[in-house]
Amino acid sequence: HCPKELFKVFGEQGLLGIFVSPEFGGAGLGLTERAIMLEEVARHSSGFAIALMTHDLAAAAIYNFGTEAQKKQWLPKLCSGELIGGLSVTEPTGGSDLGNQATTIEKNEAGYLMNGRKVFITNSHIADLNIWTGTSGVNEKGRKMLSALIIPPGTPGLSAGRKENKLGLRGSVTGDTIAKDVQCGPDDLLGKEGAGAAIALHTIGHFGRSGISAFSVGILRGSVEEAVKFSKERIIYGKPLAKLAEMQALIAENQIEYEAAAAMLYNATAIYDRGEDATPRIAAVKYFSTEAAIRATRRTMDLMGGYGVMNEYPIGRFLRDALANVPSGGTSQIMRIIVAGNVLK
Ligand SMILES: Cc1cc2nc3c(=O)[nH]c(=O)nc-3n(C[C@H](O)[C@H](O)[C@H](O)COP(=O)(O)OP(=O)(O)OC[C@H]3O[C@@H](n4cnc5c(N)ncnc54)[C@H](O)[C@@H]3O)c2cc1C
């Protein structure tokens, strides 16, 4: 269940579109402050954190690539939580193969006509305003060119389809979004024609993956804190579990991976905030933090013995969330390809 009503509460606190400048309704802060906020939310619920994070992807795409008029029209409503946002990129043909989109965006007299289906879209059933990408022609090399459209709330032909039943991140809704003869106006084009891939890659590469890394840092911290609490309270052999060297080793490994992931994350977001491209750095932290969060939740479960698999404790949910974070925003294999590509260039 996604507690949709919380968007307005986060908006009132200035926590939506935290990186948007105040003239468009944001807090005027950066990717770093956004990651701090998402880490705090994910310490308790990565599921709701991904709903907030994805909402911000619509705001980030408009903020970084929109016209002045688009920013004025949409950002204040996204920052207040009056509108919920979503970003529809992934298709049944595969999220990794971003350039191969079957969705079509055709230019016509009224603007742009769009048809297609997207899968695994966060906020699919609750988003008011969606950003879509689709194929809008081929370039001189014969490769598909993508464009991006802002789909205003209530546009006829846009609907939500199948709702997924996920292993983790269950505090968010994920599913299909479907466009059937969706007619957008000429002013709904985001960026230039053919800029869709660059918009998606910049937005997911910075705002998406740093967000998922922040959830993973939150889960890592949660794994440490839950292990510390349990090991101090649980008495075996007449003394707290925390006195056993084997248990201390598990806690130490969790703490070390938490500190490493947090340091990588906040270093990468600081690089972006000072105006540099941080795609490879963020890919590295996304890979490390999502995989480390799985290891850490497992260690805490081990430390808890049988209690670790009882659902009255949050650690099982943390593990399911940690697993679901891995493919979101790009798989571990794709993160390694980005990191290697940057090192080898
Ligand atoms: C919880 C959740 C929320 C999501 N939210 C959104 C959203 O809001 N918007 C959105 O657009 N998408 C969203 N996604 C989709 C996500 O971005 C994709 O799942 C992801 O990019 C992977 O795509 P895929 O699932 O189609 O896997 P595929 O691309 O089919 O990959 C299958 C396997 O092939 C591997 N692979 C692919 N290419 C290569 C290669 N070149 N070399 C080596 N191995 C390769 C992958 O690593 C993976 O192991 C979400 C996904 C999840 C799980």
Short mmCIF file of C-alpha atoms and ligand atoms in Angstrom, two decimals:
data_model
loop_
_atom_site.label_atom_id
_atom_site.label_comp_id
_atom_site.label_asym_id
_atom_site.label_seq_id
_atom_site.Cartn_x
_atom_site.Cartn_y
_atom_site.Cartn_z
CA HIS A 1 0.00 0.00 0.00
CA CYS A 2 1.32 3.45 -0.92
CA PRO A 3 0.15 6.14 1.54
CA LYS A 4 -0.57 8.68 -1.18
CA GLU A 5 -1.84 11.23 1.35
CA LEU A 6 1.72 11.64 2.70
CA PHE A 7 2.86 13.44 -0.47
CA LYS A 8 1.15 16.64 0.67
CA VAL A 9 2.70 16.29 4.14
CA PHE A 10 6.16 15.98 2.59
CA GLY A 11 5.34 18.92 0.33
CA GLU A 12 4.37 21.08 3.32
CA GLN A 13 7.71 20.23 4.95
CA GLY A 14 9.58 21.36 1.81
CA LEU A 15 10.84 17.82 1.16
CA LEU A 16 9.54 17.34 -2.39
CA GLY A 17 11.70 18.71 -5.20
CA ILE A 18 14.18 19.78 -2.53
CA PHE A 19 16.68 20.64 -5.33
CA VAL A 20 14.24 22.96 -7.17
CA SER A 21 14.93 26.66 -6.73
CA PRO A 22 12.50 28.63 -4.51
CA GLU A 23 11.13 30.63 -7.47
CA PHE A 24 9.54 27.36 -8.69
CA GLY A 25 8.41 26.22 -5.24
CA GLY A 26 11.40 24.14 -4.15
CA ALA A 27 13.79 24.39 -1.21
CA GLY A 28 16.75 25.45 -3.37
CA LEU A 29 19.00 22.72 -1.96
CA GLY A 30 20.82 19.90 -3.78
CA LEU A 31 21.11 16.21 -4.52
CA THR A 32 22.97 15.80 -1.21
CA GLU A 33 20.11 17.14 0.93
CA ARG A 34 17.68 15.02 -1.08
CA ALA A 35 19.79 11.92 -0.37
CA ILE A 36 19.84 12.76 3.36
CA MET A 37 16.04 13.01 3.35
CA LEU A 38 15.63 9.74 1.42
CA GLU A 39 18.09 7.93 3.70
CA GLU A 40 15.98 9.00 6.70
CA VAL A 41 12.73 7.81 5.08
CA ALA A 42 14.30 4.55 3.91
CA ARG A 43 15.68 3.82 7.38
CA HIS A 44 12.04 2.99 8.08
CA SER A 45 10.44 2.43 4.66
CA SER A 46 12.34 2.05 1.42
CA GLY A 47 8.97 1.29 -0.14
CA PHE A 48 7.58 4.75 0.44
CA ALA A 49 11.00 6.29 -0.26
CA ILE A 50 10.90 4.99 -3.86
CA ALA A 51 7.47 6.59 -4.34
CA LEU A 52 8.88 9.96 -3.19
CA MET A 53 12.07 9.48 -5.17
CA THR A 54 10.25 8.72 -8.42
CA HIS A 55 7.88 11.64 -7.92
CA ASP A 56 11.03 13.79 -7.84
CA LEU A 57 12.19 12.34 -11.18
CA ALA A 58 9.37 14.15 -12.94
CA ALA A 59 10.34 17.37 -11.13
CA ALA A 60 14.05 16.86 -11.92
CA ALA A 61 13.41 16.25 -15.63
CA ILE A 62 11.29 19.41 -15.90
CA TYR A 63 13.68 21.45 -13.75
CA ASN A 64 16.76 20.47 -15.75
CA PHE A 65 15.30 20.30 -19.26
CA GLY A 66 12.00 22.20 -19.26
CA THR A 67 11.21 25.63 -20.63
CA GLU A 68 10.56 28.54 -18.29
CA ALA A 69 6.83 28.15 -18.95
CA GLN A 70 6.88 24.39 -18.20
CA LYS A 71 8.77 25.01 -14.96
CA LYS A 72 6.26 27.67 -13.88
CA GLN A 73 3.32 25.49 -14.82
CA TRP A 74 4.35 22.22 -13.17
CA LEU A 75 7.09 22.59 -10.55
CA PRO A 76 5.16 24.46 -7.82
CA LYS A 77 2.42 21.80 -7.93
CA LEU A 78 4.95 18.95 -7.84
CA CYS A 79 6.87 20.59 -4.98
CA SER A 80 3.73 21.07 -2.89
CA GLY A 81 2.48 17.53 -3.49
CA GLU A 82 -0.68 18.81 -5.17
CA LEU A 83 0.37 16.67 -8.13
CA ILE A 84 2.14 13.31 -7.92
CA GLY A 85 4.76 12.65 -10.59
CA GLY A 86 6.12 9.62 -12.44
CA LEU A 87 8.69 8.77 -15.12
CA SER A 88 7.75 6.15 -17.71
CA VAL A 89 10.80 4.83 -19.55
CA THR A 90 11.05 1.02 -19.19
CA GLU A 91 9.29 -1.13 -21.78
CA PRO A 92 8.59 -4.87 -22.05
CA THR A 93 11.59 -5.13 -24.40
CA GLY A 94 13.92 -4.40 -21.47
CA GLY A 95 14.93 -1.51 -19.26
CA SER A 96 18.64 -1.95 -19.98
CA ASP A 97 18.08 -1.61 -23.73
CA LEU A 98 16.86 1.95 -23.27
CA GLY A 99 17.24 3.00 -26.90
CA ASN A 100 14.99 0.26 -28.25
CA GLN A 101 11.57 1.69 -27.41
CA ALA A 102 8.40 0.54 -29.17
CA THR A 103 6.45 3.55 -27.89
CA THR A 104 5.95 5.98 -30.75
CA ILE A 105 5.81 9.76 -30.57
CA GLU A 106 4.63 11.17 -33.89
CA LYS A 107 4.55 14.83 -34.73
CA ASN A 108 1.17 16.00 -36.07
CA GLU A 109 -0.71 19.25 -36.55
CA ALA A 110 -1.91 19.34 -32.95
CA GLY A 111 1.51 18.55 -31.47
CA TYR A 112 2.60 14.98 -30.68
CA LEU A 113 0.62 11.73 -30.80
CA MET A 114 1.88 8.95 -28.53
CA ASN A 115 1.14 5.22 -28.38
CA GLY A 116 2.84 2.58 -26.26
CA ARG A 117 3.12 0.58 -23.06
CA LYS A 118 5.57 0.96 -20.19
CA VAL A 119 6.26 -1.61 -17.48
CA PHE A 120 7.51 -1.57 -13.87
CA ILE A 121 6.61 2.11 -13.49
CA THR A 122 6.67 3.45 -9.93
CA ASN A 123 3.57 5.51 -9.02
CA SER A 124 1.84 3.99 -12.09
CA HIS A 125 -1.58 4.09 -10.47
CA ILE A 126 -1.22 7.29 -8.44
CA ALA A 127 0.76 9.70 -10.64
CA ASP A 128 -1.11 12.74 -11.96
CA LEU A 129 1.70 13.97 -14.15
CA ASN A 130 3.85 11.59 -16.15
CA ILE A 131 6.98 12.06 -18.20
CA TRP A 132 7.19 9.57 -21.07
CA THR A 133 9.89 8.72 -23.55
CA GLY A 134 9.25 7.17 -26.97
CA THR A 135 10.72 6.75 -30.42
CA SER A 136 10.26 9.82 -32.57
CA GLY A 137 12.21 8.81 -35.69
CA VAL A 138 15.67 7.61 -36.66
CA ASN A 139 18.92 9.55 -36.86
CA GLU A 140 21.33 9.67 -39.81
CA LYS A 141 22.94 6.39 -38.59
CA GLY A 142 19.55 4.69 -38.70
CA ARG A 143 19.33 4.50 -34.88
CA LYS A 144 16.06 5.16 -33.08
CA MET A 145 15.79 8.68 -31.69
CA LEU A 146 13.89 9.17 -28.44
CA SER A 147 11.89 12.20 -27.41
CA ALA A 148 10.34 13.03 -24.04
CA LEU A 149 6.86 14.39 -23.36
CA ILE A 150 5.20 15.84 -20.29
CA ILE A 151 1.75 14.26 -20.12
CA PRO A 152 -0.52 16.74 -18.31
CA PRO A 153 -2.97 15.42 -15.69
CA GLY A 154 -6.18 14.02 -17.14
CA THR A 155 -4.89 13.67 -20.72
CA PRO A 156 -7.30 11.29 -22.53
CA GLY A 157 -5.82 7.93 -23.57
CA LEU A 158 -3.32 7.61 -20.71
CA SER A 159 -4.14 4.89 -18.21
CA ALA A 160 -2.62 2.53 -15.68
CA GLY A 161 -2.71 -1.18 -16.48
CA ARG A 162 -1.43 -4.21 -14.62
CA LYS A 163 -0.38 -3.63 -11.00
CA GLU A 164 2.66 -5.67 -9.92
CA ASN A 165 2.81 -7.77 -6.76
CA LYS A 166 6.39 -7.10 -5.68
CA LEU A 167 8.74 -8.98 -3.35
CA GLY A 168 9.78 -5.75 -1.67
CA LEU A 169 9.28 -1.97 -1.76
CA ARG A 170 5.64 -2.68 -1.06
CA GLY A 171 5.02 0.83 0.23
CA SER A 172 4.98 1.92 -3.42
CA VAL A 173 2.79 0.99 -6.35
CA THR A 174 4.50 -0.34 -9.48
CA GLY A 175 2.81 -1.27 -12.73
CA ASP A 176 2.10 -0.65 -16.39
CA THR A 177 1.28 2.72 -17.87
CA ILE A 178 -0.47 2.65 -21.23
CA ALA A 179 -0.78 5.35 -23.88
CA LYS A 180 -3.50 4.91 -26.49
CA ASP A 181 -3.66 7.78 -28.96
CA VAL A 182 -2.45 10.24 -26.35
CA GLN A 183 -2.46 13.66 -27.99
CA CYS A 184 -0.06 16.18 -26.49
CA GLY A 185 0.33 19.79 -27.46
CA PRO A 186 3.51 21.23 -28.99
CA ASP A 187 4.33 22.80 -25.61
CA ASP A 188 4.41 19.39 -23.91
CA LEU A 189 7.68 18.39 -25.58
CA LEU A 190 10.42 18.25 -22.93
CA GLY A 191 13.75 19.48 -24.27
CA LYS A 192 14.37 19.22 -27.98
CA GLU A 193 13.04 16.53 -30.31
CA GLY A 194 15.45 13.60 -30.06
CA ALA A 195 16.67 14.59 -26.57
CA GLY A 196 14.65 11.88 -24.79
CA ALA A 197 17.54 9.47 -24.18
CA ALA A 198 19.77 12.22 -22.76
CA ILE A 199 16.94 13.43 -20.50
CA ALA A 200 16.21 9.90 -19.23
CA LEU A 201 19.88 9.05 -18.70
CA HIS A 202 20.67 12.29 -16.87
CA THR A 203 17.57 12.06 -14.69
CA ILE A 204 17.86 8.36 -13.83
CA GLY A 205 21.67 8.49 -13.71
CA HIS A 206 21.72 11.25 -11.08
CA PHE A 207 18.34 11.61 -9.38
CA GLY A 208 17.18 7.99 -9.71
CA ARG A 209 20.31 6.07 -8.76
CA SER A 210 21.45 8.46 -6.01
CA GLY A 211 17.96 8.01 -4.55
CA ILE A 212 18.16 4.22 -4.62
CA SER A 213 21.66 4.42 -3.13
CA ALA A 214 20.23 6.58 -0.34
CA PHE A 215 17.58 3.91 0.36
CA SER A 216 20.34 1.34 0.54
CA VAL A 217 22.34 3.50 2.96
CA GLY A 218 19.15 3.79 5.05
CA ILE A 219 18.75 0.01 5.02
CA LEU A 220 22.43 -0.45 5.93
CA ARG A 221 21.99 1.90 8.88
CA GLY A 222 18.82 0.08 9.86
CA SER A 223 20.69 -3.23 9.75
CA VAL A 224 23.30 -1.88 12.16
CA GLU A 225 20.76 -0.32 14.51
CA GLU A 226 18.49 -3.36 14.59
CA ALA A 227 21.50 -5.62 15.25
CA VAL A 228 22.77 -3.40 18.08
CA LYS A 229 19.35 -3.19 19.72
CA PHE A 230 18.65 -6.91 19.46
CA SER A 231 22.11 -8.01 20.57
CA LYS A 232 21.96 -5.85 23.70
CA GLU A 233 18.49 -7.06 24.68
CA ARG A 234 18.85 -10.75 23.88
CA ILE A 235 20.35 -12.75 26.74
CA ILE A 236 22.00 -16.09 26.04
CA TYR A 237 24.47 -17.97 28.24
CA GLY A 238 23.34 -15.52 30.92
CA LYS A 239 24.73 -12.46 29.14
CA PRO A 240 23.80 -10.17 26.23
CA LEU A 241 24.38 -11.57 22.73
CA ALA A 242 26.49 -8.45 22.07
CA LYS A 243 29.25 -9.93 24.25
CA LEU A 244 29.95 -12.73 21.73
CA ALA A 245 32.89 -11.99 19.42
CA GLU A 246 31.17 -13.65 16.42
CA MET A 247 28.17 -11.34 16.86
CA GLN A 248 30.41 -8.30 17.22
CA ALA A 249 32.08 -9.25 13.93
CA LEU A 250 28.68 -9.21 12.18
CA ILE A 251 27.89 -5.78 13.63
CA ALA A 252 31.33 -4.47 12.66
CA GLU A 253 30.94 -5.68 9.06
CA ASN A 254 27.55 -3.96 8.84
CA GLN A 255 28.93 -0.72 10.27
CA ILE A 256 31.92 -0.75 7.89
CA GLU A 257 29.70 -1.27 4.83
CA TYR A 258 27.28 1.40 6.05
CA GLU A 259 30.09 3.94 6.46
CA ALA A 260 31.64 3.04 3.09
CA ALA A 261 28.31 3.33 1.24
CA ALA A 262 27.41 6.62 2.96
CA ALA A 263 30.84 8.10 2.19
CA MET A 264 30.57 7.06 -1.47
CA LEU A 265 27.03 8.41 -1.74
CA TYR A 266 27.63 11.82 -0.22
CA ASN A 267 30.88 12.23 -2.15
CA ALA A 268 29.06 11.49 -5.43
CA THR A 269 26.14 13.82 -4.69
CA ALA A 270 28.56 16.60 -3.69
CA ILE A 271 30.28 16.20 -7.07
CA TYR A 272 26.93 16.66 -8.82
CA ASP A 273 26.01 19.59 -6.58
CA ARG A 274 29.14 21.45 -7.57
CA GLY A 275 28.05 21.22 -11.19
CA GLU A 276 29.87 18.16 -12.54
CA ASP A 277 28.55 15.02 -14.19
CA ALA A 278 28.50 12.29 -11.55
CA THR A 279 26.99 9.41 -13.54
CA PRO A 280 29.90 6.92 -13.09
CA ARG A 281 30.36 7.80 -9.40
CA ILE A 282 26.66 7.35 -8.74
CA ALA A 283 26.66 4.07 -10.70
CA ALA A 284 29.50 2.87 -8.45
CA VAL A 285 27.68 3.76 -5.23
CA LYS A 286 24.43 2.30 -6.56
CA TYR A 287 26.20 -0.99 -7.24
CA PHE A 288 28.07 -1.05 -3.93
CA SER A 289 25.26 0.16 -1.68
CA THR A 290 22.47 -2.02 -3.10
CA GLU A 291 24.61 -5.18 -2.91
CA ALA A 292 25.96 -4.24 0.55
CA ALA A 293 22.42 -3.71 1.86
CA ILE A 294 21.58 -7.33 0.98
CA ARG A 295 24.69 -8.58 2.79
CA ALA A 296 23.96 -6.42 5.85
CA THR A 297 20.32 -7.44 6.23
CA ARG A 298 21.40 -11.09 5.98
CA ARG A 299 24.00 -10.58 8.71
CA THR A 300 21.46 -9.00 11.04
CA MET A 301 19.07 -11.86 10.35
CA ASP A 302 21.86 -14.32 11.19
CA LEU A 303 22.57 -12.44 14.42
CA MET A 304 18.92 -12.65 15.41
CA GLY A 305 18.70 -16.41 15.02
CA GLY A 306 15.09 -17.56 14.57
CA TYR A 307 13.76 -14.11 15.43
CA GLY A 308 15.35 -12.81 12.23
CA VAL A 309 12.76 -14.56 10.08
CA MET A 310 9.78 -13.49 12.17
CA ASN A 311 7.78 -10.75 10.51
CA GLU A 312 7.24 -8.86 13.76
CA TYR A 313 10.80 -7.56 13.25
CA PRO A 314 11.49 -5.20 10.31
CA ILE A 315 14.69 -6.93 9.17
CA GLY A 316 12.95 -9.37 6.80
CA ARG A 317 11.22 -6.45 5.09
CA PHE A 318 14.57 -4.66 4.84
CA LEU A 319 16.01 -7.70 3.02
CA ARG A 320 13.07 -7.83 0.60
CA ASP A 321 13.42 -4.08 -0.03
CA ALA A 322 17.19 -4.42 -0.49
CA LEU A 323 16.65 -7.13 -3.12
CA ALA A 324 14.06 -5.04 -4.97
CA ASN A 325 16.41 -2.04 -5.03
CA VAL A 326 18.96 -3.90 -7.18
CA PRO A 327 17.18 -3.78 -10.58
CA SER A 328 15.43 -0.45 -9.90
CA GLY A 329 17.09 2.34 -11.85
CA GLY A 330 19.40 -0.11 -13.65
CA THR A 331 20.82 -3.52 -12.70
CA SER A 332 24.16 -4.28 -11.03
CA GLN A 333 25.54 -5.52 -14.37
CA ILE A 334 24.65 -2.21 -16.03
CA MET A 335 26.25 -0.28 -13.12
CA ARG A 336 29.50 -2.24 -13.61
CA ILE A 337 29.39 -1.52 -17.36
CA ILE A 338 29.08 2.23 -16.64
CA VAL A 339 31.92 2.16 -14.10
CA ALA A 340 34.21 0.14 -16.38
CA GLY A 341 33.35 2.29 -19.40
CA ASN A 342 34.40 5.39 -17.49
CA VAL A 343 37.63 3.88 -16.19
CA LEU A 344 38.59 2.48 -19.60
CA LYS A 345 37.80 5.57 -21.68
C1 LIG B 1 10.73 -1.68 -8.01
C2 LIG B 1 11.02 -1.16 -9.38
C3 LIG B 1 10.63 0.13 -9.72
C4 LIG B 1 10.88 0.61 -11.02
N1 LIG B 1 10.44 1.88 -11.35
C5 LIG B 1 10.61 2.33 -12.62
C6 LIG B 1 10.09 3.60 -13.03
O1 LIG B 1 9.50 4.34 -12.23
N2 LIG B 1 10.25 3.99 -14.31
C7 LIG B 1 10.89 3.21 -15.23
O2 LIG B 1 10.98 3.62 -16.38
N3 LIG B 1 11.38 1.99 -14.88
C8 LIG B 1 11.25 1.53 -13.61
N4 LIG B 1 11.74 0.30 -13.25
C9 LIG B 1 12.37 -0.54 -14.26
C10 LIG B 1 13.88 -0.72 -14.10
O3 LIG B 1 14.54 0.45 -14.51
C11 LIG B 1 14.26 -1.95 -14.93
O4 LIG B 1 13.71 -3.09 -14.28
C12 LIG B 1 15.75 -2.10 -15.08
O5 LIG B 1 16.29 -1.07 -15.88
C13 LIG B 1 16.10 -3.45 -15.72
O6 LIG B 1 15.35 -3.66 -16.87
P1 LIG B 1 14.58 -5.06 -17.07
O7 LIG B 1 13.85 -5.35 -15.82
O8 LIG B 1 13.81 -4.99 -18.32
O9 LIG B 1 15.76 -6.13 -17.21
P2 LIG B 1 16.58 -6.43 -18.55
O10 LIG B 1 17.05 -5.15 -19.13
O11 LIG B 1 15.77 -7.34 -19.39
O12 LIG B 1 17.81 -7.23 -17.96
C14 LIG B 1 17.80 -8.67 -17.73
C15 LIG B 1 19.20 -9.11 -17.34
O13 LIG B 1 20.11 -8.85 -18.42
C16 LIG B 1 21.23 -8.14 -17.93
N5 LIG B 1 21.74 -7.27 -18.98
C17 LIG B 1 21.04 -6.39 -19.74
N6 LIG B 1 21.86 -5.76 -20.60
C18 LIG B 1 23.11 -6.25 -20.37
C19 LIG B 1 24.40 -6.00 -20.94
N7 LIG B 1 24.56 -5.09 -21.90
N8 LIG B 1 25.45 -6.70 -20.47
C20 LIG B 1 25.29 -7.61 -19.47
N9 LIG B 1 24.10 -7.89 -18.89
C21 LIG B 1 23.03 -7.21 -19.33
C22 LIG B 1 20.68 -7.34 -16.75
O14 LIG B 1 21.72 -6.92 -15.89
C23 LIG B 1 19.75 -8.35 -16.13
O15 LIG B 1 20.51 -9.24 -15.32
C24 LIG B 1 11.54 -0.20 -11.96
C25 LIG B 1 11.95 -1.49 -11.61
C26 LIG B 1 11.70 -1.97 -10.34
C27 LIG B 1 12.15 -3.37 -9.99
#
